[in-house]
Tab-separated table of C-alpha atoms and ligand atoms in Angstrom:
chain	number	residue	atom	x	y	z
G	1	UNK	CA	12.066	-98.473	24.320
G	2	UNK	CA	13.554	-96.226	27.413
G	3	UNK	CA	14.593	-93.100	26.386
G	4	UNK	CA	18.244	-91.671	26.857
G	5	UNK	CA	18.474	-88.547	29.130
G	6	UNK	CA	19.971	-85.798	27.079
G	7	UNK	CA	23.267	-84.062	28.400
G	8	UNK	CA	21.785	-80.523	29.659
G	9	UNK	CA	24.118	-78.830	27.333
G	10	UNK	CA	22.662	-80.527	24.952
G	11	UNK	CA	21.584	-78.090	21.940
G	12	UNK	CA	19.746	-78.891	18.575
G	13	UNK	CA	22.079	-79.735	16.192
G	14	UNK	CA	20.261	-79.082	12.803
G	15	UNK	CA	21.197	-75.772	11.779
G	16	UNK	CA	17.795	-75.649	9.545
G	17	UNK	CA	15.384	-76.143	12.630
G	18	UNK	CA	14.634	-73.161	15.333
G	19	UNK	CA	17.379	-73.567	18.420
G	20	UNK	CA	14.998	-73.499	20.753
G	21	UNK	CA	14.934	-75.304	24.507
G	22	UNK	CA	11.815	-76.680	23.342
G	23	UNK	CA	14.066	-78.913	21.016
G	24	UNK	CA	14.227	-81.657	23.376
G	25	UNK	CA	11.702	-83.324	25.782
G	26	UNK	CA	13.724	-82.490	28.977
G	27	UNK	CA	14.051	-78.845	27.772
G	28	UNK	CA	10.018	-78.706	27.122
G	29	UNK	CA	9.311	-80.464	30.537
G	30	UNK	CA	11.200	-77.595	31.982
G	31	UNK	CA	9.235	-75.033	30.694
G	32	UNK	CA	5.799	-76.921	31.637
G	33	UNK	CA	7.084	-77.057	35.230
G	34	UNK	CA	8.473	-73.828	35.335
G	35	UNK	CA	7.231	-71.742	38.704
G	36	UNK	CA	4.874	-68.502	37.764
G	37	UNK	CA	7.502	-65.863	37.754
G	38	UNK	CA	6.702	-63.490	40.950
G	39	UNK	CA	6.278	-59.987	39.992
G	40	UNK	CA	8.745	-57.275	41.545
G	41	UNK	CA	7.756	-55.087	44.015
G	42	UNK	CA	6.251	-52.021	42.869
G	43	UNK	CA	8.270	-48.908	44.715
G	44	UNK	CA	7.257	-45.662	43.763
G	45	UNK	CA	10.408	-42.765	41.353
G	46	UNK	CA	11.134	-41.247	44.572
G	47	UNK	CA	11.808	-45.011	46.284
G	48	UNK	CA	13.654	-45.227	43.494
G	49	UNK	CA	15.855	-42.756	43.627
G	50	UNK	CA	16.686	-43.539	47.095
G	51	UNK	CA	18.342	-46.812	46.272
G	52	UNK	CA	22.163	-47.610	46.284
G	53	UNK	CA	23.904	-47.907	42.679
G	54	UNK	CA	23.699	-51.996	43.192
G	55	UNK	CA	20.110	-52.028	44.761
G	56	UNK	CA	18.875	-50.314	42.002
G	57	UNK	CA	20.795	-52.426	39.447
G	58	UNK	CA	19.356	-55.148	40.505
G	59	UNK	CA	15.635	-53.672	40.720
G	60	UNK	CA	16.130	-52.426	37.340
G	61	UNK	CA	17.430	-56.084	35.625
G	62	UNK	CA	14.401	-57.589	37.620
G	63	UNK	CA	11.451	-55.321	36.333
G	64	UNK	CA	13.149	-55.366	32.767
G	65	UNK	CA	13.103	-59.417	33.190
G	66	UNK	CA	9.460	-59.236	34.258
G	67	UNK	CA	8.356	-56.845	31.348
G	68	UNK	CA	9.891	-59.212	29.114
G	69	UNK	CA	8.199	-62.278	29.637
G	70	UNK	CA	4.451	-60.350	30.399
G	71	UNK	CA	2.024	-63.238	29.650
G	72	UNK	CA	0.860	-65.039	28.106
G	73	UNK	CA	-2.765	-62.900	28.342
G	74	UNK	CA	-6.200	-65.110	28.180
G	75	UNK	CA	-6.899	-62.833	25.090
G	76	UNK	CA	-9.809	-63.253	23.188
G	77	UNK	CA	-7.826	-64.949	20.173
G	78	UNK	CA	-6.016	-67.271	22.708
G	79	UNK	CA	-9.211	-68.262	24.691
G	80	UNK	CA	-11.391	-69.455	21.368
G	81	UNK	CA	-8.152	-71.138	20.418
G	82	UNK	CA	-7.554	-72.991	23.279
G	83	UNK	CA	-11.421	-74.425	23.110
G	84	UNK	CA	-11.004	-75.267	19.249
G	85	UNK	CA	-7.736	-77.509	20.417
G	86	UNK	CA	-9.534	-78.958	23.352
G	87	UNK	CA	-12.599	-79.706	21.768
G	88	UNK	CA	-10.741	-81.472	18.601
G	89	UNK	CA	-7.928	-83.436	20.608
G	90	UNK	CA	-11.089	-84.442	22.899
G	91	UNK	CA	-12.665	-85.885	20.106
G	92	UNK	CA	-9.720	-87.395	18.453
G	93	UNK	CA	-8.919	-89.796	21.175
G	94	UNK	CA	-10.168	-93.389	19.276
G	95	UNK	CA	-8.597	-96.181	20.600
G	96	UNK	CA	-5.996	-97.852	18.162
G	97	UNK	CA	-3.450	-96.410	15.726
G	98	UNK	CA	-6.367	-95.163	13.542
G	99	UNK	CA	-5.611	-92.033	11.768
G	100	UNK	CA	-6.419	-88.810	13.966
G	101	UNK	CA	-6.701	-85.746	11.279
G	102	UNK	CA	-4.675	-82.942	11.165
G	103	UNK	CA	-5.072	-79.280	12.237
G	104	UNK	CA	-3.681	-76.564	11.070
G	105	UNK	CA	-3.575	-72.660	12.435
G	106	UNK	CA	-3.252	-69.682	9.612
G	107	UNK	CA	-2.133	-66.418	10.583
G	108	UNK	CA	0.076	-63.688	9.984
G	109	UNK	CA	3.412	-63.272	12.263
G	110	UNK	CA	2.688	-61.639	15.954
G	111	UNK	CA	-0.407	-62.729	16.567
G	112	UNK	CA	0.065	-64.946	19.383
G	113	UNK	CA	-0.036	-68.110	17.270
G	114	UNK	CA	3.156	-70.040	18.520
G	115	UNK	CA	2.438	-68.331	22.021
G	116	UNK	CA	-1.208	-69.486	22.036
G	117	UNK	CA	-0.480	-73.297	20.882
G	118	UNK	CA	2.771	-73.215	23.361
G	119	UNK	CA	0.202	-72.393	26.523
G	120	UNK	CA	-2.257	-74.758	25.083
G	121	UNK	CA	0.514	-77.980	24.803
G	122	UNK	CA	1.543	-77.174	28.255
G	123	UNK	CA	-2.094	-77.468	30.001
G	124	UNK	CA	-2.753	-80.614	27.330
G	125	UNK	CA	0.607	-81.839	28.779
G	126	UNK	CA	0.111	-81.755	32.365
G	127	UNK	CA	-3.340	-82.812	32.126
G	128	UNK	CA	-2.452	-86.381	30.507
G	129	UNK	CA	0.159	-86.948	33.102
G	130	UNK	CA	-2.457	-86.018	35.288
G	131	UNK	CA	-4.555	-88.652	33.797
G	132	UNK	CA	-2.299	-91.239	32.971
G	133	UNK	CA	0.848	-90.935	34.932
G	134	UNK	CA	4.468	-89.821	34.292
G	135	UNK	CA	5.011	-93.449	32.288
G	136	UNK	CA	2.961	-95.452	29.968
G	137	UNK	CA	2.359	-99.258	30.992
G	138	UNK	CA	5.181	-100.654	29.106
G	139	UNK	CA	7.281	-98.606	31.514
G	140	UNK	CA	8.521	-95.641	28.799
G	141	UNK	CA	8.420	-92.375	29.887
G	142	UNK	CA	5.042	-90.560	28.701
G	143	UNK	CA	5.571	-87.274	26.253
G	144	UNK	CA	2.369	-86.462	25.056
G	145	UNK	CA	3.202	-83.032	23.430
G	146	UNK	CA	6.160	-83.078	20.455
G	147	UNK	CA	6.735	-79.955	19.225
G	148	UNK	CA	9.295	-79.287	16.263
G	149	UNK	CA	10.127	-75.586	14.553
G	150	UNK	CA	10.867	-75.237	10.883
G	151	UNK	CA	13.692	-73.169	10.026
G	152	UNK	CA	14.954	-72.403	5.919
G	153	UNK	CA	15.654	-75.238	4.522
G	154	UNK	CA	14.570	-78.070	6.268
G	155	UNK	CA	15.060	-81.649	4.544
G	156	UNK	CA	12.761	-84.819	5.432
G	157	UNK	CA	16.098	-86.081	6.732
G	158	UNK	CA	16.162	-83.019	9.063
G	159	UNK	CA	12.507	-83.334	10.405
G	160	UNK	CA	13.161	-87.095	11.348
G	161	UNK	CA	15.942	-86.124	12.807
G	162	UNK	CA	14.633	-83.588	14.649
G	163	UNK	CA	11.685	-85.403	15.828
G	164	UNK	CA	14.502	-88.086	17.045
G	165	UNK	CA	16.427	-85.426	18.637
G	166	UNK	CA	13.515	-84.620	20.746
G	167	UNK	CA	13.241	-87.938	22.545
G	168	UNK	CA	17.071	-88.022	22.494
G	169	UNK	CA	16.802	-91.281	20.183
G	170	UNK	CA	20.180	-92.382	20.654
G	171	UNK	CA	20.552	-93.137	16.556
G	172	UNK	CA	23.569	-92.297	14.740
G	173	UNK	CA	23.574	-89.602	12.532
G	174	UNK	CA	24.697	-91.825	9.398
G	175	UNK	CA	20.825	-92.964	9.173
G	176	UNK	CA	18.738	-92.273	6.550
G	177	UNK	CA	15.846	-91.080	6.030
G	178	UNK	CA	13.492	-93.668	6.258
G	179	UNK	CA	15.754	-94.958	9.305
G	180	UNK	CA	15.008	-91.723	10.706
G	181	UNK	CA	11.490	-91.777	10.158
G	182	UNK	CA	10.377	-95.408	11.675
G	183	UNK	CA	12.765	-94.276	15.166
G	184	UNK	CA	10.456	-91.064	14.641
G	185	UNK	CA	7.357	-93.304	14.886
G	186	UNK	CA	8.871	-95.505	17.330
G	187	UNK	CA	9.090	-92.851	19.965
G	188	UNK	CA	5.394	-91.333	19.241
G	189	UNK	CA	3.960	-95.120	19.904
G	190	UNK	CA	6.529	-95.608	22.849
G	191	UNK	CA	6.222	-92.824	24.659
G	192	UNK	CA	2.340	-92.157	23.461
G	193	UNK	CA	2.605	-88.835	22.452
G	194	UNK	CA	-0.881	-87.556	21.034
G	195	UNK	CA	0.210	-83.953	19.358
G	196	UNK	CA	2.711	-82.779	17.489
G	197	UNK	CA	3.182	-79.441	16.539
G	198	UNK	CA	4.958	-78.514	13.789
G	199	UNK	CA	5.697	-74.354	13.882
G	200	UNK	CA	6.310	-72.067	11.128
G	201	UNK	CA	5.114	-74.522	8.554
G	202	UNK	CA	5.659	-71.900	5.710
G	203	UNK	CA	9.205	-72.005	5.605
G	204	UNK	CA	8.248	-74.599	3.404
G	205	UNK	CA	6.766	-73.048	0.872
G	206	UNK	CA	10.071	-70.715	0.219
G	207	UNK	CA	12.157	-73.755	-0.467
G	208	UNK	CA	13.337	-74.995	-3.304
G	209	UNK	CA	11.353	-77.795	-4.350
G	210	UNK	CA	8.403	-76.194	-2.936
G	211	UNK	CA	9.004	-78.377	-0.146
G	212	UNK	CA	6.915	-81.069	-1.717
G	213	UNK	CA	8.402	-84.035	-0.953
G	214	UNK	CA	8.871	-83.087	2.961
G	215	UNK	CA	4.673	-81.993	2.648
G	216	UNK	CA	3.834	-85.500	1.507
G	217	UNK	CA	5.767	-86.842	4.715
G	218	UNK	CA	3.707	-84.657	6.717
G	219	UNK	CA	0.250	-86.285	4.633
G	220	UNK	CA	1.884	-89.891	5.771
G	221	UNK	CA	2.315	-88.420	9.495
G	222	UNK	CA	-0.716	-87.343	9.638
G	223	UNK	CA	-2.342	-90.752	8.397
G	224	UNK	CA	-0.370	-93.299	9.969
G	225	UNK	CA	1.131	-91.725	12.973
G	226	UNK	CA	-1.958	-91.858	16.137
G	227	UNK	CA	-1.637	-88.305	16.789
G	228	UNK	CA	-3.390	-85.145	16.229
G	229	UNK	CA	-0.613	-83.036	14.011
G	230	UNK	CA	-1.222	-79.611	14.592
G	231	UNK	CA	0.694	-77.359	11.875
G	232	UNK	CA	1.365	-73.552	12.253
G	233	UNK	CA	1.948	-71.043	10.122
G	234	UNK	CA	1.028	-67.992	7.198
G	235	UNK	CA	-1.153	-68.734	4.409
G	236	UNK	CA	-1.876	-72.455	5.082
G	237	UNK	CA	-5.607	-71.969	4.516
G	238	UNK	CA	-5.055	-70.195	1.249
G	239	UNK	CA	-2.402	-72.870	-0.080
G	240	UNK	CA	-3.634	-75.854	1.322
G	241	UNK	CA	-2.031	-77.054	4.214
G	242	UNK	CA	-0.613	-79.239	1.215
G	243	UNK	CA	1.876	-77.621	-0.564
G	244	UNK	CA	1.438	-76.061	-4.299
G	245	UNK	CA	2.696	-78.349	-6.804
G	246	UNK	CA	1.191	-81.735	-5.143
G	247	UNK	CA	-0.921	-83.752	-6.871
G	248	UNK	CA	-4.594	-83.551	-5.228
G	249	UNK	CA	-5.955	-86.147	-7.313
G	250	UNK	CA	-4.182	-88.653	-5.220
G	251	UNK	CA	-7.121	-90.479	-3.265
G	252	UNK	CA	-4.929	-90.807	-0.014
G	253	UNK	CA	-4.031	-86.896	-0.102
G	254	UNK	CA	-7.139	-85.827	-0.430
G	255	UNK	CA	-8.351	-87.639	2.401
G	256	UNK	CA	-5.754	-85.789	5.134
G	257	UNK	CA	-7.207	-82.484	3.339
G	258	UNK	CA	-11.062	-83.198	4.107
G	259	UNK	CA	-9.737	-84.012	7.987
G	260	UNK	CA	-8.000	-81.062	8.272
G	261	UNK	CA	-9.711	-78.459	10.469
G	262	UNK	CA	-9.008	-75.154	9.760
G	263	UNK	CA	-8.375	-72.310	12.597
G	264	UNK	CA	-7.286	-68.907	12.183
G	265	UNK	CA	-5.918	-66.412	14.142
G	266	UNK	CA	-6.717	-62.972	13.915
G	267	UNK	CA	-5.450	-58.852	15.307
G	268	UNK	CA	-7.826	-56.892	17.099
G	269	UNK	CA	-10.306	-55.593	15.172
G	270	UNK	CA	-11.926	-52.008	16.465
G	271	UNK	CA	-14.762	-51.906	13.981
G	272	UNK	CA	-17.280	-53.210	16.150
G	273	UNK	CA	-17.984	-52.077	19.917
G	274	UNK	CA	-17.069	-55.707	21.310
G	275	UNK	CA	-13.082	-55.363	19.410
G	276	UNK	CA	-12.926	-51.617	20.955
G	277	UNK	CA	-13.283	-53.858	24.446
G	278	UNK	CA	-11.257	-56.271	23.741
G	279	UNK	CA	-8.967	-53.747	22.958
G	280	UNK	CA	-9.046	-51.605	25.360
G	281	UNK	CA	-9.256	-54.710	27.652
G	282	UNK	CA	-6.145	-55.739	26.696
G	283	UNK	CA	-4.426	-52.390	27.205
G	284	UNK	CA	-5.785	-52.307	30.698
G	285	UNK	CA	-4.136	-56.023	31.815
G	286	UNK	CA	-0.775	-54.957	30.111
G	287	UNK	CA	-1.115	-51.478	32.516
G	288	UNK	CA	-1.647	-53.548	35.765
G	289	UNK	CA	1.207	-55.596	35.300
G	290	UNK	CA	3.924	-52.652	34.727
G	291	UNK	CA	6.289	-52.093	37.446
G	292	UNK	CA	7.122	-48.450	36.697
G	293	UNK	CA	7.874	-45.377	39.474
G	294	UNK	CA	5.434	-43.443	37.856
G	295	UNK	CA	3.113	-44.848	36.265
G	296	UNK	CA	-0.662	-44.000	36.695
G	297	UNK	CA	-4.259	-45.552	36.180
G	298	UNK	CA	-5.153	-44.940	32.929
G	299	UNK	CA	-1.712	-44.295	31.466
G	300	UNK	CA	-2.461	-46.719	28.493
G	301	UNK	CA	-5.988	-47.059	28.008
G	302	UNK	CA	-7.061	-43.581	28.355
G	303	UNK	CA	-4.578	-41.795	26.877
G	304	UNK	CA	-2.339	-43.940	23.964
G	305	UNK	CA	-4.954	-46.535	23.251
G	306	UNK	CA	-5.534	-44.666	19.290
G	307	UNK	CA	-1.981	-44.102	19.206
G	308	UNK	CA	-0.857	-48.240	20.191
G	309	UNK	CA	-3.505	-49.740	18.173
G	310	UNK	CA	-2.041	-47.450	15.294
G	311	UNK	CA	1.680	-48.446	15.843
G	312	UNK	CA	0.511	-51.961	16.402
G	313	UNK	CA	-2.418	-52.275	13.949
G	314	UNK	CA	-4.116	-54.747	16.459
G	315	UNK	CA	-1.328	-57.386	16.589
G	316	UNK	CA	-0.122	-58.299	20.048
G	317	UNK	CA	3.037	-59.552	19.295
G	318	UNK	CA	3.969	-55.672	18.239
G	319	UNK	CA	1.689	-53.972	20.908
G	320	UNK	CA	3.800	-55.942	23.190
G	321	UNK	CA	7.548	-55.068	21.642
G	322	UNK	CA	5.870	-51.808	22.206
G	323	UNK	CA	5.691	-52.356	25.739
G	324	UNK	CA	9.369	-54.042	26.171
G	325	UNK	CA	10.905	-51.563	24.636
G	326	UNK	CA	9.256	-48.499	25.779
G	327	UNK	CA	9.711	-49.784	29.869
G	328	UNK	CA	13.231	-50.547	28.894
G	329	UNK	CA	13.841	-46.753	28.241
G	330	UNK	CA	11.419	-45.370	30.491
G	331	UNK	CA	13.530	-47.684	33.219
G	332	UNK	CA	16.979	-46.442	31.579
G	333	UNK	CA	15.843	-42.912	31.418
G	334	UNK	CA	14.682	-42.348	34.648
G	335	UNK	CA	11.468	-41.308	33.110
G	336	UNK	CA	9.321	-44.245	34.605
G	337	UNK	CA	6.394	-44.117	32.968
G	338	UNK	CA	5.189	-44.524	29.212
G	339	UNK	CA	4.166	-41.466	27.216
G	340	UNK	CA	3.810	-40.474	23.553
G	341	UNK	CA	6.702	-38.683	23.560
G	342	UNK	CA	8.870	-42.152	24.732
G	343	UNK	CA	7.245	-44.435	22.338
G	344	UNK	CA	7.603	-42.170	19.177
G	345	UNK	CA	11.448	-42.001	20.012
G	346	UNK	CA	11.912	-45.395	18.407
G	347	UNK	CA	11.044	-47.879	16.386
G	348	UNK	CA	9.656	-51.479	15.836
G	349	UNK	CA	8.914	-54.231	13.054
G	350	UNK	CA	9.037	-52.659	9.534
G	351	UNK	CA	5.400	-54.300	8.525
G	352	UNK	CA	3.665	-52.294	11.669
G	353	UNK	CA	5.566	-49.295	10.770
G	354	UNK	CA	3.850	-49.422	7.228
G	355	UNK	CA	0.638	-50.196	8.243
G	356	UNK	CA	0.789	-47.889	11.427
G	357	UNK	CA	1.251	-44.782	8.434
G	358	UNK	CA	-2.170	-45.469	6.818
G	359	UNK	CA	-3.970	-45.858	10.485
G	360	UNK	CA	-2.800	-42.741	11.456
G	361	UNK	CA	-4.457	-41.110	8.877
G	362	UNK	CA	-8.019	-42.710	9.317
G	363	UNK	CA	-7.364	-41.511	13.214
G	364	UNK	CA	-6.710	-38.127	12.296
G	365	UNK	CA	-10.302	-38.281	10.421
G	366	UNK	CA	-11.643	-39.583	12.800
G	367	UNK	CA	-12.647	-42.688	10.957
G	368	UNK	CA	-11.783	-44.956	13.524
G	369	UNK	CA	-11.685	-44.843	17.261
G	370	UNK	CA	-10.953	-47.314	19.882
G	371	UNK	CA	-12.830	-45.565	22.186
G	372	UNK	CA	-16.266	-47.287	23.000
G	373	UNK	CA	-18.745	-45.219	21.813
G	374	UNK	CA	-21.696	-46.303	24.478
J	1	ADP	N1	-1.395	-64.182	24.890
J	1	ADP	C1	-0.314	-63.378	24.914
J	1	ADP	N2	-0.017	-62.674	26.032
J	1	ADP	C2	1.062	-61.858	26.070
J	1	ADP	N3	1.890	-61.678	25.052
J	1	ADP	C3	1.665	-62.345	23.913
J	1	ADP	C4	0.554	-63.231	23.777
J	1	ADP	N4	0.580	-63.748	22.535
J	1	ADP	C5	1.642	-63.205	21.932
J	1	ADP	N5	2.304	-62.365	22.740
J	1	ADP	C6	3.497	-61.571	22.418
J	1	ADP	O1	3.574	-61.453	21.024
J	1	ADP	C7	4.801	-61.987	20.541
J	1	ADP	C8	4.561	-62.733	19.259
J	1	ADP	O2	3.786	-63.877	19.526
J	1	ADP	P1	3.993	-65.239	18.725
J	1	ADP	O3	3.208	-66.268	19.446
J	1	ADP	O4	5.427	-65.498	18.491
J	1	ADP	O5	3.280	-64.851	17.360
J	1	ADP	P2	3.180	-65.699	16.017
J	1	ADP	O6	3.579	-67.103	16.321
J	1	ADP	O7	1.752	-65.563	15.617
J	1	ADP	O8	4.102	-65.014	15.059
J	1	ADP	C9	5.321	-62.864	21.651
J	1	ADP	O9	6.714	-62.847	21.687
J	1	ADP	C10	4.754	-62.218	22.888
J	1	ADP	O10	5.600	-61.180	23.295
J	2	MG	MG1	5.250	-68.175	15.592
């Protein structure tokens, strides 16, 4: 089967699934290929304030652009990740269309789960074209990473469709389901793709059927398709990565349920001296990487490292909104550097903000620290 190339104005046309680039295999090989963005030059407030209106326009868009994308960070969380995935997709290479297990990553929102798994399918990417070359021997292009979002109410008929979309199957939309689904496997076999990752697996659970019928599909992809089908999302290890309301007596269901390896992501922790590190680690590769007039050694990890972990409770995904937001206005205002006084001027996620109230507290009594205390 040779693949169509899609239009590069292509976009995803289920409303249900996430409109990301990543929605088709040319918009995914982009971001594998993409060059390491080059940081700005760092000029000091007075520098600064010697450039023209335009000059400094354009220094200004750049750093913002930079602090934006910071990352991703070989945190702890990603790094133990990253040798789970290697270590299973490793071991799950059997020759033949025998079934390869399933995993599936738990965690709550801003952790660094879809970053982690997104860094990780790039490197497993890149390294089986290494291997094998850009095309399998039957001549089809080679895609070995598939990666699909979940959205609200996703149908069966969406997720085939989606998967379609992603090799730019050129079916017509007036297929159904089960159509769909055998052009689906078609492309996996064709073009040998060996992991598919299926994101925010929970919006599942919040639809209206329970999503049960779509979950079984994902029991039958996970059995006959020869990949490794890597699901993400919040609460699969409590649930099941099978949804409530399916029937576990069923012999073939609870045979993708023994082979599914559980991983789990988790904040930083500053209970123990080695999370106060990692911590404080962290803090210290975000500070390098600022481009602001002002800013000084230190700035984060000696003096707001209580009052971050507090705001963020330990998840990266808010430390680092944090960070956008507060070198947005510290670029805006002229004040080029981060300080207490910026960050408390505004706000971020809801959940952090609740959590971030009872932290404060056990700071004030000195309960908890981040500071090392050796
Ligand atoms: N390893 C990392 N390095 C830098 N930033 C990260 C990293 N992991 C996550 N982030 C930041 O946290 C945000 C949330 O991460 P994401 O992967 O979307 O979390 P999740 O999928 O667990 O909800 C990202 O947009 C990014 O800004
Ligand atoms: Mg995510």
């Amino acid at each position: 089967m040779s693949t169509a190339t899609a239009a590069p104005h292509a976009k995803a046309k289920s409303p249900q699934l996430d409109n990301l680039t990543f929605a088709r295999k040319e918009g995914w090989r982009d971001a594998v290929d993409a060059p390491k963005r080059v940081s700005p030059e760092l000029l000091s407030t007075r520098q600064i304030r010697r450039l023209s209106d335009s000059a400094a326009d354009i220094y200004n868009q750049r750093r913002t652009d930079w602090h934006n994308n910071l990352g991703p960070f070989k945190t702890p969380q990603l790094v133990a990740l990253h040798d789970d995935l290697w270590d299973i997709l490793d071991a799950n290479s059997q020759d033949g269309n025998r079934a390869k297990g399933a995993v599936a990553l738990d965690g709550y929102p801003g952790l660094g789960k879809s970053c982690a798994v997104e860094e990780f399918a790039k490197q497993f990417h890149q390294r089986e074209i290494r291997r094998h070359g850009p095309y399998t021997r039957a001549g089809d292009e080679r895609w070995p990473v598939c990666r699909i979002g979940m959205r609200g109410n996703t149908s069966m008929k969406d997720f085939n469709a989606a998967l379609c979309d992603f090799y730019a199957h050129p079916g017509k939309r007036g297929a159904t389901t089960e159509q769909l689904g055998k052009w689906a496997l078609d492309c996996v076999l064709s073009c040998e793709t060996r992991l598919l990752i299926i994101d925010d697996l929970h919006f599942l659970h919040w639809q209206h059927h329970g999503g049960v019928e779509i979950g079984n599909h994902f029991k039958y992809i996970a059995n006959d398709f020869p990949l490794t089908l890597l699901s993400i999302g919040i609460g699969l290890g409590e649930r099941g990565v099978l949804m409530e309301g399916i029937s576990y007596d069923d012999a073939v269901l609870a045979q993708t349920t023994r082979r599914t390896t559980m991983l789990e992501m988790r904040p930083y922790a500053i209970s123990t001296e080695r999370g106060r590190r990692q911590w404080r680690q962290l803090l210290m590769t975000v500070e390098q990487r600022l481009i602001l007039g002002s800013k000084r050694r230190g700035m984060l990890v000696d003096d707001l490292s209580d009052y971050l972990f507090e705001r963020s409770t330990g998840h990266i995904g808010s430390l680092m909104e944090l960070i956008r937001r507060g070198c947005t206005r510290a670029i805006r205002t002229r004040t080029e550097t981060l300080n207490r006084e910026l960050f408390e001027s505004f706000k971020i996620d809801s959940a952090a903000e609740r959590a971030r109230r009872e932290l404060a507290v056990a700071f004030r009594t000195r309960r908890l620290t981040t500071r090392p205390l050796r």
